CSV table of C-alpha atoms in Angstrom, one decimal:
chain,number,residue,atom,x,y,z
A,1,MET,CA,0.0,0.0,0.0
A,2,ILE,CA,1.3,3.5,-0.9
A,3,GLU,CA,1.3,5.8,2.0
A,4,LYS,CA,0.3,9.4,1.3
A,5,PRO,CA,2.0,12.3,3.1
A,6,LYS,CA,0.1,13.9,6.0
A,7,VAL,CA,-2.2,16.8,5.2
A,8,THR,CA,-3.0,19.3,7.9
A,9,THR,CA,-5.9,21.8,7.8
A,10,LEU,CA,-4.4,25.3,8.4
A,11,THR,CA,-7.5,27.5,8.3
A,12,GLU,CA,-11.2,26.9,8.6
A,13,ALA,CA,-13.1,27.5,5.4
A,14,LYS,CA,-13.9,31.1,4.6
A,15,VAL,CA,-16.1,32.8,2.0
A,16,ILE,CA,-14.6,34.3,-1.2
A,17,HIS,CA,-15.2,38.0,-1.6
A,18,LYS,CA,-16.0,39.0,-5.1
A,19,LEU,CA,-15.5,42.6,-6.2
A,20,HIS,CA,-16.2,44.3,-9.5
A,21,CYS,CA,-14.6,47.7,-9.0
A,22,GLY,CA,-16.4,50.7,-10.4
A,23,GLU,CA,-13.2,52.6,-10.9
A,24,CYS,CA,-10.6,50.2,-12.4
A,25,ASN,CA,-13.3,47.9,-13.7
A,26,TRP,CA,-11.4,44.7,-12.6
A,27,LYS,CA,-13.4,41.7,-11.5
A,28,GLN,CA,-11.6,40.2,-8.5
A,29,GLU,CA,-11.9,37.3,-6.2
A,30,ILE,CA,-10.4,37.9,-2.7
A,31,ALA,CA,-9.6,35.1,-0.3
A,32,ALA,CA,-8.7,36.3,3.2
A,33,ASN,CA,-8.7,34.6,6.5
A,34,THR,CA,-11.0,37.2,8.0
A,35,ASP,CA,-14.7,37.8,8.4
A,36,ALA,CA,-14.3,41.5,7.8
A,37,GLU,CA,-16.1,43.2,4.9
A,38,ILE,CA,-14.4,44.7,1.9
A,39,LYS,CA,-13.8,48.4,2.3
A,40,CYS,CA,-11.9,49.2,-0.9
A,41,CYS,CA,-10.5,47.8,-4.1
A,42,PRO,CA,-7.1,46.1,-3.4
A,43,TRP,CA,-5.9,47.0,-6.9
A,44,CYS,CA,-6.6,50.7,-7.2
A,45,GLY,CA,-7.7,51.7,-3.6
A,46,TRP,CA,-11.2,52.9,-4.7
A,47,SER,CA,-13.5,53.0,-1.7
A,48,ASP,CA,-16.8,54.2,-3.3
A,49,LEU,CA,-18.4,50.8,-3.3
A,50,ASP,CA,-21.8,52.3,-4.2
A,51,ILE,CA,-20.7,52.1,-7.9
A,52,SER,CA,-19.0,48.8,-7.4
A,53,THR,CA,-20.4,45.3,-7.1
A,54,VAL,CA,-19.5,43.3,-4.0
A,55,ALA,CA,-20.7,39.7,-3.3
A,56,ASN,CA,-19.7,36.9,-0.9
A,57,GLU,CA,-19.9,33.5,-2.5
A,58,GLY,CA,-18.0,30.3,-2.8
A,59,GLY,CA,-15.3,29.4,-0.3
A,60,PHE,CA,-11.6,28.5,0.2
A,61,GLN,CA,-9.5,26.6,2.7
A,62,GLU,CA,-5.8,26.4,3.3
A,63,ILE,CA,-4.1,23.0,3.9
A,64,GLU,CA,-0.5,21.9,4.2
A,65,CYS,CA,0.9,18.7,2.8
A,66,GLU,CA,4.1,17.3,4.2
A,67,LYS,CA,5.5,16.8,0.7
A,68,HIS,CA,4.0,19.7,-1.4
A,69,GLY,CA,3.7,22.5,1.2
A,70,LYS,CA,0.8,25.0,1.6
A,71,VAL,CA,-2.1,24.7,-0.8
A,72,THR,CA,-5.2,26.8,-1.0
A,73,VAL,CA,-8.3,25.0,-2.3
A,74,ILE,CA,-10.7,27.5,-3.9
A,75,LEU,CA,-14.3,26.7,-4.9
A,76,PRO,CA,-15.7,29.9,-6.5
A,77,SER,CA,-19.2,28.4,-7.2
A,78,PRO,CA,-22.2,30.3,-5.7
A,79,ASN,CA,-23.6,26.8,-4.8
A,80,ILE,CA,-21.0,26.2,-2.0
A,81,GLU,CA,-20.6,27.8,1.4
A,82,PRO,CA,-17.7,27.5,3.8
A,83,LEU,CA,-19.8,25.2,6.0
A,84,ASP,CA,-19.8,22.7,3.1
A,85,PHE,CA,-16.0,22.1,3.4
A,86,MET,CA,-14.7,19.0,5.0
A,87,ASP,CA,-11.9,19.1,7.6
A,88,ASN,CA,-10.0,16.3,5.7
A,89,LEU,CA,-9.3,17.7,2.3
A,90,PHE,CA,-6.7,15.8,0.2
A,91,CYS,CA,-3.6,17.3,-1.4
A,92,PRO,CA,-4.3,17.6,-5.1
A,93,PHE,CA,-0.7,16.9,-5.9
A,94,CYS,CA,-0.3,13.6,-4.1
């Protein structure tokens, strides 16, 4: 039997912040280990979010594999929430 390297969960799953900036017009997906709300565009610094689109959907979780190091698993689908993530994700490179 082939033994796989150990995988450790580094962070609990969090929501992906999606931002379409009204100033620079970039569509961005922001993964951060915080529950704070988006206050400005990380690309151009624009803070007038009234002319921007902000949404929270999908999720991500950080894991660490003994062999391949830190990996962030990102599921940008609007059909998944952080509570749907398992605490035993597999390293996709093993």
